[in-house]
């Protein structure tokens, strides 16, 4: 399967070509070329999935295939960094997810970004991001993953800041880059600690179940915590930053300043699930050698889900509602991994998390692209300037409704099947955590239908131009993703992706399913009563719970806390004294050396005046002094 190398080479080639093309190229040519290359990448990814899942299960479980590998850097006989392509169930699954969503974004952008300045640059950045994300998921070792992890961060910075003339976009791109860099520092330290004790970066060796690999970590602790817990906890910090887990979530809502198709690509299906993929890739290590960290992942995922869901209930910018929805759904995936065991029924949470990652990618991309279609029609992100759009935008309306039903967990849409399995695994782990996640799922249904009614129902706002349906290039991805959202839940996902490679038959837990659907319907009914028609009740509720409403509207002031810590503590109490010491001690010392050197040079520069008579005089005086000293001694 060495042809899979083309899956990485083609988007990289697209980035290079589009990044270097002459500005005289027509923009549409650049978009067509970038899209055509992504079509090829997507077809190769689908063919890879078909070949892998039809041939790799020869021993009752799916085998790891190294399609390509070459040594890059060697540190010792044991420790070296390779670059390669690893094919196993989750990497093949991610190839399909990433290429599908990226292709839809490429096609959609032909219409949405038409006429934008920097169209070629936009498609070059899309290609770089796609290359980086594909390289991340097929990495054969954790250091290769880290290299592509940083490339993902760099390309997302470029895409979020695409409108570089807007101060808000520049600030958002810097915020995303800086927050994730701090998290990635933890990731890097974790990699170094893990590799120091295990003497390897290779995923195959780390997840092989060979206890001798971790023998040197036995009994080693720091501050009373095992070294493996430190290593895996630090690695998870990197994943928490990339996947916008609390309290490192602050970059994601602001990243909406980028073009809406970028939001669909980065914040729906690819970049934000990198942390989930990281935990899934190292799941055997977490489960066996640091189970307390794995349980911490579950509880942090639950806290993040609840936190983001509450904020989403009061946001008025439609893209920010979807951003907090993404944060909440990533929390569901983390919970699924955190409550999972190994193999068979015990591995339900792992399988459910990967299943939800796949279905969520499709319907969340559909929601973001639908939001882009709406913004394209009304030229605003605010729900208060929308309403009644179902009459003008039937395709967007139906596809958006399908996505809302899916994320709310209503059967037979795909979100029901994947979220139900996460809830089933969570109830098995802890009934209390299961009940909490069921409530959060209800909140999800509430804020999504609040969004749906606010856009498509209610009082129609008067616009300068009558809203209209999006062009075909934008409508086709909506239709495709809506179709996938309707039918993806019927994929026997457990037969393909499990944490031990062995097929697992999904069995619907009717009790959990009944509870989740019942809760979702209650919250949808509540949203219908409050928002389907114009009502004073939401305003009255906001007034009654003014404190909670204000806090949620301001994201519980987490951004303000970060600004206080950064400006008042770090800048004033740490950076300012260091800057003073740097200027008045270090710089002053160096300036003093320079001043002394300059003064001495002024005193002796006459020795190099070029005056021959002066040189003769100095030579004569020197000779007399030497002669006098010789005679004296």
Coordinates of C-alpha atoms in Angstrom, one line a residue:
X1 CA 0.0 0.0 0.0
X2 CA 2.9 2.3 -0.7
X3 CA 0.6 4.4 -3.0
X4 CA -0.7 5.9 0.2
X5 CA 2.4 8.1 0.1
X6 CA 0.6 10.1 -2.6
X7 CA -2.1 11.0 0.0
X8 CA 0.6 13.2 1.6
X9 CA 2.5 14.2 -1.4
X10 CA -0.4 15.6 -3.4
X11 CA -1.7 18.2 -0.9
X12 CA 1.9 19.3 -0.2
X13 CA 2.4 19.7 -4.0
X14 CA -0.8 21.6 -4.2
X15 CA 0.5 24.0 -1.4
X16 CA 3.8 24.6 -3.2
X17 CA 2.2 25.2 -6.6
X18 CA -0.6 27.5 -5.4
X19 CA 1.8 29.3 -3.1
X20 CA 4.2 30.1 -5.9
X21 CA 1.8 30.8 -8.8
X22 CA 2.0 34.1 -10.6
X23 CA -0.6 36.6 -9.4
X24 CA -1.7 36.8 -13.1
X25 CA -3.3 33.4 -12.7
X26 CA -7.1 33.6 -12.6
X27 CA -8.3 32.9 -9.1
X28 CA -10.8 30.3 -10.3
X29 CA -7.9 28.3 -11.9
X30 CA -6.2 28.1 -8.5
X31 CA -9.4 27.0 -6.8
X32 CA -10.1 24.4 -9.5
X33 CA -6.6 23.0 -9.3
X34 CA -6.6 22.8 -5.5
X35 CA -10.1 21.1 -5.6
X36 CA -9.0 18.6 -8.3
X37 CA -6.0 17.5 -6.3
X38 CA -8.3 17.1 -3.2
X39 CA -10.6 14.9 -5.3
X40 CA -7.7 12.7 -6.1
X41 CA -6.6 12.6 -2.4
X42 CA -10.2 11.7 -1.3
X43 CA -10.5 8.9 -3.9
X44 CA -7.1 7.5 -2.7
X45 CA -8.3 7.7 0.9
X46 CA -11.5 5.8 0.1
X47 CA -9.6 3.2 -1.9
X48 CA -7.2 2.8 1.0
X49 CA -10.1 2.3 3.4
X50 CA -11.7 -0.3 1.1
X51 CA -8.4 -2.2 0.6
X52 CA -7.4 -2.1 4.3
X53 CA -10.7 -3.2 5.8
X54 CA -11.1 -5.9 3.2
X55 CA -7.7 -7.4 3.5
X56 CA -6.1 -6.5 6.9
X57 CA -8.3 -8.7 9.1
X58 CA -6.6 -12.0 8.6
X59 CA -6.3 -13.2 12.2
X60 CA -9.6 -12.1 13.7
X61 CA -8.4 -8.5 14.3
X62 CA -7.1 -5.7 12.0
X63 CA -3.3 -5.6 11.7
X64 CA -1.0 -2.6 11.7
X65 CA 0.5 -1.9 8.3
X66 CA 3.6 0.2 7.8
X67 CA 3.0 1.4 4.2
X68 CA 6.2 3.5 4.2
X69 CA 9.0 4.3 6.6
X70 CA 12.4 5.9 6.5
X71 CA 14.8 6.9 9.3
X72 CA 15.3 10.6 9.7
X73 CA 17.3 11.2 12.8
X74 CA 19.2 8.6 15.0
X75 CA 20.1 9.5 18.6
X76 CA 21.1 6.1 19.9
X77 CA 20.8 2.5 18.8
X78 CA 17.3 2.4 20.3
X79 CA 16.1 6.0 20.1
X80 CA 15.5 7.4 16.6
X81 CA 12.9 9.4 14.7
X82 CA 11.4 7.8 11.6
X83 CA 9.0 9.3 9.1
X84 CA 6.4 6.9 7.7
X85 CA 2.8 6.0 7.2
X86 CA 1.0 3.8 9.7
X87 CA -2.3 2.2 8.6
X88 CA -4.6 0.8 11.3
X89 CA -8.4 1.2 11.9
X90 CA -8.3 4.7 13.4
X91 CA -5.7 6.2 11.0
X92 CA -7.6 4.8 8.0
X93 CA -10.9 6.2 9.5
X94 CA -9.3 9.6 9.9
X95 CA -8.0 9.6 6.3
X96 CA -11.6 9.2 5.2
X97 CA -12.9 11.9 7.6
X98 CA -10.3 14.5 6.8
X99 CA -10.3 14.1 3.1
X100 CA -14.1 14.1 2.9
X101 CA -14.6 17.3 4.9
X102 CA -11.6 19.0 3.3
X103 CA -13.0 18.2 -0.2
X104 CA -16.4 19.6 0.8
X105 CA -14.7 22.8 2.1
X106 CA -12.7 23.1 -1.2
X107 CA -15.8 22.8 -3.3
X108 CA -17.9 25.0 -1.1
X109 CA -15.2 27.7 -1.1
X110 CA -15.4 28.0 -4.9
X111 CA -18.7 29.8 -4.3
X112 CA -18.2 31.3 -0.8
X113 CA -14.8 32.8 -1.4
X114 CA -15.4 33.8 -5.0
X115 CA -14.0 37.3 -5.6
X116 CA -12.1 37.4 -2.3
X117 CA -8.6 39.0 -2.5
X118 CA -6.0 36.4 -1.9
X119 CA -8.1 33.5 -3.3
X120 CA -4.9 31.6 -4.4
X121 CA -3.3 32.1 -1.0
X122 CA -6.5 30.8 0.7
X123 CA -6.4 27.5 -1.3
X124 CA -2.6 27.2 -0.7
X125 CA -3.3 27.4 3.1
X126 CA -6.1 24.9 2.8
X127 CA -3.7 22.4 1.1
X128 CA -1.1 23.0 3.7
X129 CA -3.6 22.3 6.5
X130 CA -4.8 19.2 4.8
X131 CA -1.3 17.9 4.3
X132 CA -0.4 18.6 8.0
X133 CA -3.5 16.9 9.3
X134 CA -3.1 13.8 7.1
X135 CA 0.5 13.6 8.1
X136 CA -0.5 13.7 11.8
X137 CA -2.9 10.9 11.7
X138 CA -0.7 8.4 9.7
X139 CA 2.4 9.1 11.9
X140 CA 4.3 5.9 12.8
X141 CA 5.8 7.5 16.0
X142 CA 4.9 10.2 18.5
X143 CA 7.7 12.6 17.4
X144 CA 6.5 12.5 13.8
X145 CA 3.1 13.2 15.1
X146 CA 4.5 16.2 17.0
X147 CA 6.1 17.6 13.9
X148 CA 2.9 17.5 12.0
X149 CA 1.0 18.7 15.1
X150 CA 3.0 21.9 15.0
X151 CA 2.4 22.2 11.2
X152 CA -1.3 22.0 11.9
X153 CA -0.9 24.9 14.4
X154 CA 1.0 27.0 11.9
X155 CA -1.4 26.4 9.0
X156 CA -4.4 27.1 11.3
X157 CA -2.8 30.3 12.3
X158 CA -2.6 31.3 8.6
X159 CA -6.2 30.3 7.9
X160 CA -7.7 32.0 11.0
X161 CA -5.7 35.2 10.1
X162 CA -6.6 35.0 6.4
X163 CA -8.2 38.5 6.6
X164 CA -5.0 40.0 7.9
X165 CA -6.2 43.5 7.4
X166 CA -8.9 43.0 10.2
X167 CA -7.4 43.5 13.7
X168 CA -9.9 41.0 15.1
X169 CA -8.7 38.3 12.7
X170 CA -5.0 39.0 13.5
X171 CA -5.7 38.9 17.3
X172 CA -7.7 35.7 16.9
X173 CA -4.9 34.0 15.0
X174 CA -2.3 35.0 17.5
X175 CA -4.5 33.9 20.4
X176 CA -5.0 30.5 18.8
X177 CA -1.3 30.1 18.1
X178 CA -0.1 31.2 21.5
X179 CA -2.6 29.2 23.6
X180 CA -1.9 26.0 21.7
X181 CA 1.9 26.6 21.8
X182 CA 1.8 26.7 25.6
X183 CA -0.2 23.4 25.6
X184 CA 2.2 21.9 23.0
X185 CA 5.1 22.7 25.4
X186 CA 3.5 20.2 27.8
X187 CA 3.1 17.7 24.9
X188 CA 6.8 18.0 24.1
X189 CA 8.0 17.6 27.7
X190 CA 5.7 14.5 28.0
X191 CA 7.2 13.0 24.8
X192 CA 10.7 13.6 26.2
X193 CA 9.9 12.0 29.6
X194 CA 8.1 9.0 27.9
X195 CA 11.0 8.4 25.4
X196 CA 13.6 8.8 28.1
X197 CA 12.2 5.8 30.1
X198 CA 10.9 3.7 27.2
X199 CA 13.8 4.3 24.8
X200 CA 11.4 4.6 21.9
X201 CA 9.1 7.0 20.0
X202 CA 7.4 4.2 18.0
X203 CA 3.6 3.8 18.5
X204 CA 3.9 0.1 17.6
X205 CA 6.3 -0.6 20.5
X206 CA 4.5 1.7 22.9
X207 CA 1.1 0.1 22.4
X208 CA 2.3 -3.5 21.9
X209 CA 1.5 -4.5 25.4
X210 CA 5.1 -5.5 26.1
X211 CA 5.6 -4.8 29.8
X212 CA 9.4 -4.8 29.4
X213 CA 9.2 -1.5 27.5
X214 CA 7.9 0.2 30.6
X215 CA 10.0 -1.8 33.1
X216 CA 12.3 1.2 33.8
X217 CA 9.3 3.3 35.0
X218 CA 8.3 0.9 37.7
X219 CA 8.5 2.6 41.1
X220 CA 9.8 5.9 39.7
X221 CA 7.9 8.8 41.1
X222 CA 8.1 12.6 41.2
X223 CA 6.3 14.5 44.0
X224 CA 4.5 11.3 44.9
X225 CA 3.1 10.8 41.3
X226 CA 4.4 8.0 39.0
X227 CA 6.6 9.2 36.2
X228 CA 4.2 7.6 33.7
X229 CA 1.3 9.6 35.0
X230 CA 3.4 12.7 34.6
X231 CA 4.4 11.8 31.1
X232 CA 0.9 10.9 29.9
X233 CA -0.7 13.8 31.7
X234 CA 1.7 16.2 30.0
X235 CA 1.0 14.6 26.6
X236 CA -2.7 15.1 27.3
X237 CA -2.1 18.8 28.0
X238 CA -1.1 19.1 24.3
X239 CA -4.3 17.3 23.3
X240 CA -6.4 19.4 25.6
X241 CA -5.0 22.6 24.0
X242 CA -5.6 21.4 20.4
X243 CA -9.1 20.1 21.3
X244 CA -10.0 23.2 23.2
X245 CA -10.6 21.5 26.6
X246 CA -11.3 23.7 29.6
X247 CA -9.5 25.9 30.5
X248 CA -7.5 25.9 27.2
X249 CA -10.7 26.5 25.2
X250 CA -10.4 30.2 24.9
X251 CA -8.9 30.3 21.4
X252 CA -11.7 28.4 19.6
X253 CA -14.6 30.9 19.8
X254 CA -12.4 33.7 18.6
X255 CA -11.1 31.6 15.8
X256 CA -14.4 32.2 14.1
X257 CA -12.9 35.4 12.7
X258 CA -11.5 33.2 9.9
X259 CA -13.6 32.5 6.8
X260 CA -16.6 30.3 7.6
X261 CA -15.4 27.3 5.4
X262 CA -12.2 27.4 7.5
X263 CA -14.4 27.0 10.6
X264 CA -15.9 23.9 9.1
X265 CA -12.5 22.5 8.3
X266 CA -10.6 23.3 11.4
X267 CA -13.2 23.4 14.1
X268 CA -15.6 20.7 13.0
X269 CA -13.8 17.7 11.9
X270 CA -10.0 18.0 11.9
X271 CA -7.8 20.2 14.1
X272 CA -10.0 20.1 17.2
X273 CA -10.2 16.3 17.2
X274 CA -6.4 15.9 17.1
X275 CA -6.4 15.7 20.9
X276 CA -9.1 13.0 20.8
X277 CA -7.0 11.1 18.2
X278 CA -3.9 11.5 20.4
X279 CA -5.6 9.9 23.4
X280 CA -7.0 7.2 21.2
X281 CA -3.6 6.4 19.6
X282 CA -2.0 6.0 23.0
X283 CA -5.1 4.5 24.7
X284 CA -3.4 1.2 25.7
X285 CA -0.6 3.2 27.5
X286 CA -3.2 5.4 29.3
X287 CA -5.3 2.4 30.3
X288 CA -2.5 0.2 31.6
X289 CA 0.1 2.6 33.0
X290 CA -1.8 5.7 33.9
X291 CA -5.5 4.9 34.5
X292 CA -6.0 7.8 36.9
X293 CA -5.0 10.2 34.0
X294 CA -7.5 8.4 31.8
X295 CA -10.3 8.9 34.4
X296 CA -9.2 12.5 34.7
X297 CA -9.7 12.8 30.9
X298 CA -13.3 11.6 31.4
X299 CA -14.1 14.1 34.2
X300 CA -12.5 17.0 32.4
X301 CA -14.4 16.1 29.3
X302 CA -17.7 16.2 31.2
X303 CA -16.8 19.6 32.8
X304 CA -15.9 21.0 29.5
X305 CA -19.1 19.7 27.9
X306 CA -21.3 21.2 30.5
X307 CA -19.4 24.5 30.6
X308 CA -19.5 25.0 26.8
X309 CA -23.2 23.9 26.5
X310 CA -24.3 26.5 29.1
X311 CA -22.5 29.2 27.2
X312 CA -23.9 28.1 23.9
X313 CA -27.4 28.6 25.2
X314 CA -27.1 32.4 25.4
X315 CA -24.8 33.2 22.5
X316 CA -26.3 35.3 19.6
X317 CA -23.5 35.0 17.0
X318 CA -24.4 31.8 15.1
X319 CA -20.8 30.8 14.5
X320 CA -20.0 31.2 18.2
X321 CA -22.9 29.0 19.1
X322 CA -21.5 26.3 16.8
X323 CA -18.0 26.9 18.3
X324 CA -19.1 26.2 21.8
X325 CA -21.1 23.3 20.5
X326 CA -17.9 21.9 19.1
X327 CA -16.2 22.3 22.4
X328 CA -19.0 20.5 24.1
X329 CA -19.1 17.6 21.6
X330 CA -15.3 17.1 21.9
X331 CA -15.9 16.8 25.6
X332 CA -18.3 13.9 24.8
X333 CA -15.6 12.1 22.8
X334 CA -13.1 12.6 25.7
X335 CA -15.6 11.1 28.1
X336 CA -16.1 8.1 25.9
X337 CA -12.3 7.5 25.9
X338 CA -12.0 8.1 29.6
X339 CA -14.7 5.6 30.6
X340 CA -13.5 2.9 28.3
X341 CA -11.9 -0.4 29.1
X342 CA -10.0 -2.8 26.8
X343 CA -11.5 -5.1 24.3
X344 CA -15.0 -6.3 23.5
X345 CA -17.9 -4.8 25.5
X346 CA -15.5 -3.1 27.9
X347 CA -14.1 -1.2 24.9
X348 CA -17.5 0.3 24.1
X349 CA -16.4 3.8 25.1
X350 CA -13.4 3.8 22.8
X351 CA -15.4 2.6 19.8
X352 CA -18.2 5.1 20.6
X353 CA -15.8 8.0 20.9
X354 CA -14.3 7.2 17.4
X355 CA -17.8 6.7 16.0
X356 CA -19.0 10.0 17.4
X357 CA -15.8 11.7 16.0
X358 CA -16.8 10.5 12.6
X359 CA -20.5 11.3 12.6
X360 CA -19.9 14.7 14.4
X361 CA -17.4 15.6 11.7
X362 CA -20.1 15.3 9.1
X363 CA -23.0 17.0 10.7
X364 CA -20.8 19.8 12.3
X365 CA -19.2 20.5 9.0
X366 CA -22.8 20.6 7.6
X367 CA -23.8 23.1 10.3
X368 CA -20.8 25.4 9.7
X369 CA -21.2 25.3 6.0
X370 CA -25.0 26.0 6.5
X371 CA -24.1 28.9 8.7
X372 CA -21.8 30.2 5.9
X373 CA -24.7 29.9 3.5
X374 CA -26.9 32.0 5.8
X375 CA -24.2 34.6 6.4
X376 CA -23.6 34.8 2.7
X377 CA -27.4 35.6 2.3
X378 CA -27.9 38.1 5.1
X379 CA -24.4 39.5 5.6
X380 CA -24.5 39.1 9.3
X381 CA -23.7 36.5 12.0
X382 CA -26.3 37.8 14.5
X383 CA -29.5 35.8 15.0
X384 CA -31.3 39.1 15.7
X385 CA -30.9 40.0 12.1
X386 CA -32.3 36.7 10.8
X387 CA -35.6 34.9 11.1
X388 CA -38.0 33.4 8.6
X389 CA -35.2 32.3 6.2
X390 CA -36.8 28.9 5.5
X391 CA -38.9 30.4 2.8
X392 CA -35.9 31.9 1.0
X393 CA -33.3 29.1 1.5
X394 CA -35.0 25.7 1.3
X395 CA -31.9 23.6 0.8
X396 CA -30.0 25.3 3.6
X397 CA -33.1 25.0 5.8
X398 CA -33.6 21.3 5.3
X399 CA -29.9 20.4 5.6
X400 CA -29.5 22.6 8.7
X401 CA -32.5 20.9 10.3
X402 CA -31.1 17.4 9.6
X403 CA -27.8 18.4 11.3
X404 CA -29.7 19.8 14.3
X405 CA -31.7 16.6 14.7
X406 CA -28.4 14.6 14.4
X407 CA -26.5 16.5 17.0
X408 CA -29.6 16.5 19.3
X409 CA -29.5 12.7 19.2
X410 CA -32.9 12.1 17.5
X411 CA -33.2 8.7 15.6
X412 CA -32.6 7.7 12.9
X413 CA -29.9 10.4 12.3
X414 CA -26.3 9.5 12.8
X415 CA -25.7 11.5 16.0
X416 CA -28.2 9.4 17.8
X417 CA -26.3 6.2 17.3
X418 CA -22.9 7.5 18.2
X419 CA -23.9 9.6 21.2
X420 CA -26.1 6.8 22.5
X421 CA -23.1 4.5 22.7
X422 CA -21.1 7.1 24.6
X423 CA -23.9 7.5 27.1
X424 CA -24.2 3.7 27.4
X425 CA -20.5 3.4 28.2
X426 CA -20.7 6.3 30.6
X427 CA -23.7 4.9 32.6
X428 CA -21.8 1.6 32.9
X429 CA -18.8 3.5 34.3
X430 CA -20.8 5.7 36.7
X431 CA -24.6 6.3 36.8
X432 CA -24.0 9.8 38.1
X433 CA -21.7 10.7 35.2
X434 CA -24.1 9.1 32.8
X435 CA -27.0 11.2 34.2
X436 CA -24.9 14.3 33.9
X437 CA -24.0 13.6 30.3
X438 CA -27.6 12.9 29.5
X439 CA -28.5 16.3 30.8
X440 CA -25.8 17.9 28.8
X441 CA -27.1 16.1 25.7
X442 CA -30.5 17.7 26.5
X443 CA -28.9 21.1 26.6
X444 CA -27.3 20.4 23.3
X445 CA -30.8 19.8 21.8
X446 CA -32.0 23.0 23.4
X447 CA -29.4 25.4 22.2
X448 CA -29.3 23.8 18.7
X449 CA -33.0 24.3 18.2
X450 CA -32.8 27.8 19.7
X451 CA -30.4 28.4 16.9
X452 CA -32.5 26.7 14.3
X453 CA -35.7 28.6 15.2
X454 CA -33.8 31.9 15.5
X455 CA -32.6 31.6 12.0
X456 CA -35.4 30.0 10.1
X457 CA -38.5 30.8 12.0
X458 CA -39.8 33.8 14.0
X459 CA -40.2 37.3 12.6
X460 CA -38.4 37.9 9.4
X461 CA -35.9 40.7 9.5
X462 CA -36.0 43.3 6.8
X463 CA -32.9 43.1 4.6
X464 CA -31.5 45.5 2.0
X465 CA -31.7 42.6 -0.5
X466 CA -34.0 39.6 -0.4
X467 CA -32.1 36.6 0.9
X468 CA -31.7 33.8 -1.6
X469 CA -30.4 30.2 -1.7
X470 CA -26.6 29.8 -2.2
X471 CA -25.1 28.9 -5.6
X472 CA -24.6 25.3 -6.7
X473 CA -21.0 25.1 -5.5
X474 CA -22.2 25.8 -2.0
X475 CA -25.4 23.8 -2.1
X476 CA -23.8 20.5 -3.3
X477 CA -21.7 20.0 -0.2
X478 CA -24.7 20.7 2.0
X479 CA -26.7 18.1 0.2
X480 CA -23.9 15.5 0.3
X481 CA -23.2 16.1 4.0
X482 CA -26.9 16.0 4.9
X483 CA -27.2 12.6 3.1
X484 CA -24.2 11.2 5.0
X485 CA -25.7 12.6 8.3
X486 CA -28.9 10.7 7.6
X487 CA -27.4 7.3 6.8
X488 CA -24.0 7.2 8.6
X489 CA -25.5 6.0 11.8
X490 CA -26.3 2.6 10.1
X491 CA -22.6 1.9 9.5
X492 CA -21.6 -1.2 11.6
X493 CA -18.8 0.9 13.0
X494 CA -17.8 -1.6 15.7
X495 CA -16.8 -4.1 13.0
X496 CA -14.1 -1.7 11.8
X497 CA -12.8 0.4 14.7
X498 CA -12.2 -1.0 18.2
X499 CA -9.3 -0.5 20.7
X500 CA -8.0 -4.1 20.2
X501 CA -8.6 -4.4 16.5
X502 CA -11.2 -7.1 17.0
X503 CA -14.7 -6.5 15.5
X504 CA -17.4 -5.6 18.0
X505 CA -21.1 -5.8 17.3
X506 CA -23.0 -2.7 18.4
X507 CA -26.1 -3.5 20.5
X508 CA -28.4 -0.6 21.1
X509 CA -29.1 -0.1 24.8
X510 CA -32.9 0.6 24.7
X511 CA -33.1 2.0 28.3
X512 CA -30.3 4.5 27.7
X513 CA -31.6 5.3 24.2
X514 CA -35.1 5.9 25.6
X515 CA -33.8 8.2 28.3
X516 CA -31.6 10.2 25.9
X517 CA -34.3 10.6 23.2
X518 CA -36.9 11.5 25.9
X519 CA -34.6 14.2 27.4
X520 CA -33.8 15.5 23.9
X521 CA -37.4 15.8 23.0
X522 CA -38.3 17.6 26.2
X523 CA -35.5 20.2 25.6
X524 CA -36.5 20.5 21.9
X525 CA -40.1 21.2 23.0
X526 CA -38.8 23.8 25.5
X527 CA -36.9 25.5 22.7
X528 CA -39.9 25.3 20.4
X529 CA -42.1 27.1 23.0
X530 CA -39.5 29.8 23.7
X531 CA -38.2 30.5 20.2
X532 CA -40.4 29.2 17.4
X533 CA -42.5 32.3 17.6
X534 CA -41.7 35.7 19.0
X535 CA -42.1 35.5 22.8
X536 CA -41.2 37.6 25.9
X537 CA -40.4 34.6 28.0
X538 CA -36.7 34.4 27.0
X539 CA -36.2 38.1 28.0
X540 CA -38.1 37.5 31.3
X541 CA -35.9 34.5 32.0
X542 CA -32.8 36.5 31.2
X543 CA -33.9 39.2 33.6
X544 CA -34.8 36.7 36.3
X545 CA -31.5 34.9 36.1
X546 CA -29.5 38.1 35.2
X547 CA -26.3 37.0 37.0
X548 CA -26.1 33.6 35.3
X549 CA -27.1 35.0 32.0
X550 CA -24.5 37.8 32.1
X551 CA -21.8 35.4 33.2
X552 CA -22.6 32.9 30.4
X553 CA -22.8 35.7 27.9
X554 CA -19.3 36.7 28.9
X555 CA -18.1 33.1 28.8
X556 CA -17.9 33.0 32.6
X557 CA -15.2 35.7 32.4
X558 CA -12.4 33.1 31.7
X559 CA -10.9 35.4 29.0
X560 CA -10.9 38.2 31.6
X561 CA -9.1 36.0 34.1
X562 CA -6.5 35.2 31.5
X563 CA -6.0 38.8 30.7
X564 CA -5.7 39.7 34.4
X565 CA -3.1 37.0 34.9
X566 CA -1.2 38.0 31.8
X567 CA -1.2 41.8 32.2
X568 CA -1.4 42.4 35.9
X569 CA 0.7 39.5 37.2
X570 CA 2.9 38.2 34.4
X571 CA 3.6 41.5 32.6
X572 CA 3.6 43.8 35.7
X573 CA 5.1 41.6 38.4
X574 CA 7.3 39.3 36.4
X575 CA 8.1 40.8 33.0
X576 CA 8.5 44.4 34.1
X577 CA 11.2 43.6 36.8
X578 CA 13.0 41.3 34.4
X579 CA 12.9 44.0 31.7
X580 CA 14.3 46.6 34.2
X581 CA 17.1 44.2 35.2
X582 CA 17.8 43.5 31.5
X583 CA 18.0 47.2 30.7
X584 CA 19.8 48.5 33.8
X585 CA 22.0 45.7 34.7
X586 CA 22.8 43.4 31.7
X587 CA 22.5 46.1 29.0
X588 CA 24.3 48.7 31.3
X589 CA 27.2 46.3 31.9
X590 CA 27.6 45.6 28.2
X591 CA 27.3 49.4 27.5
X592 CA 30.0 50.0 30.1
X593 CA 32.4 47.6 28.5
X594 CA 31.7 49.3 25.2
X595 CA 32.2 52.8 26.7
X596 CA 35.6 51.8 28.3
X597 CA 36.7 50.2 25.1
X598 CA 35.8 53.4 23.2
X599 CA 37.7 55.7 25.6
X600 CA 40.8 53.5 25.5
X601 CA 40.6 53.5 21.7
X602 CA 40.5 57.3 21.7
X603 CA 43.6 57.5 23.9
X604 CA 45.7 55.1 21.8
X605 CA 44.3 55.8 18.3
X606 CA 47.2 58.3 17.8
X607 CA 49.5 55.4 17.6
X608 CA 48.0 54.5 14.3
X609 CA 47.9 58.1 12.9
X610 CA 49.8 57.4 9.6
X611 CA 52.4 60.1 10.5
X612 CA 55.9 58.7 9.6
X613 CA 57.7 61.2 11.7
X614 CA 55.5 60.3 14.7
X615 CA 56.2 56.6 14.1
X616 CA 60.0 57.3 14.0
X617 CA 59.8 59.3 17.3
X618 CA 57.9 56.5 19.0
X619 CA 60.4 53.9 17.7
X620 CA 63.3 56.1 19.0
X621 CA 61.7 56.6 22.4
X622 CA 60.9 52.9 22.6
X623 CA 64.5 51.9 21.7
X624 CA 65.9 54.3 24.4
X625 CA 63.5 52.9 27.0
X626 CA 64.5 49.3 26.1
X627 CA 68.2 50.2 26.2
X628 CA 67.8 51.9 29.5
X629 CA 66.1 48.9 31.0
X630 CA 68.8 46.6 29.6
X631 CA 71.6 48.7 31.1
X632 CA 69.8 49.0 34.4
X633 CA 69.2 45.3 34.9

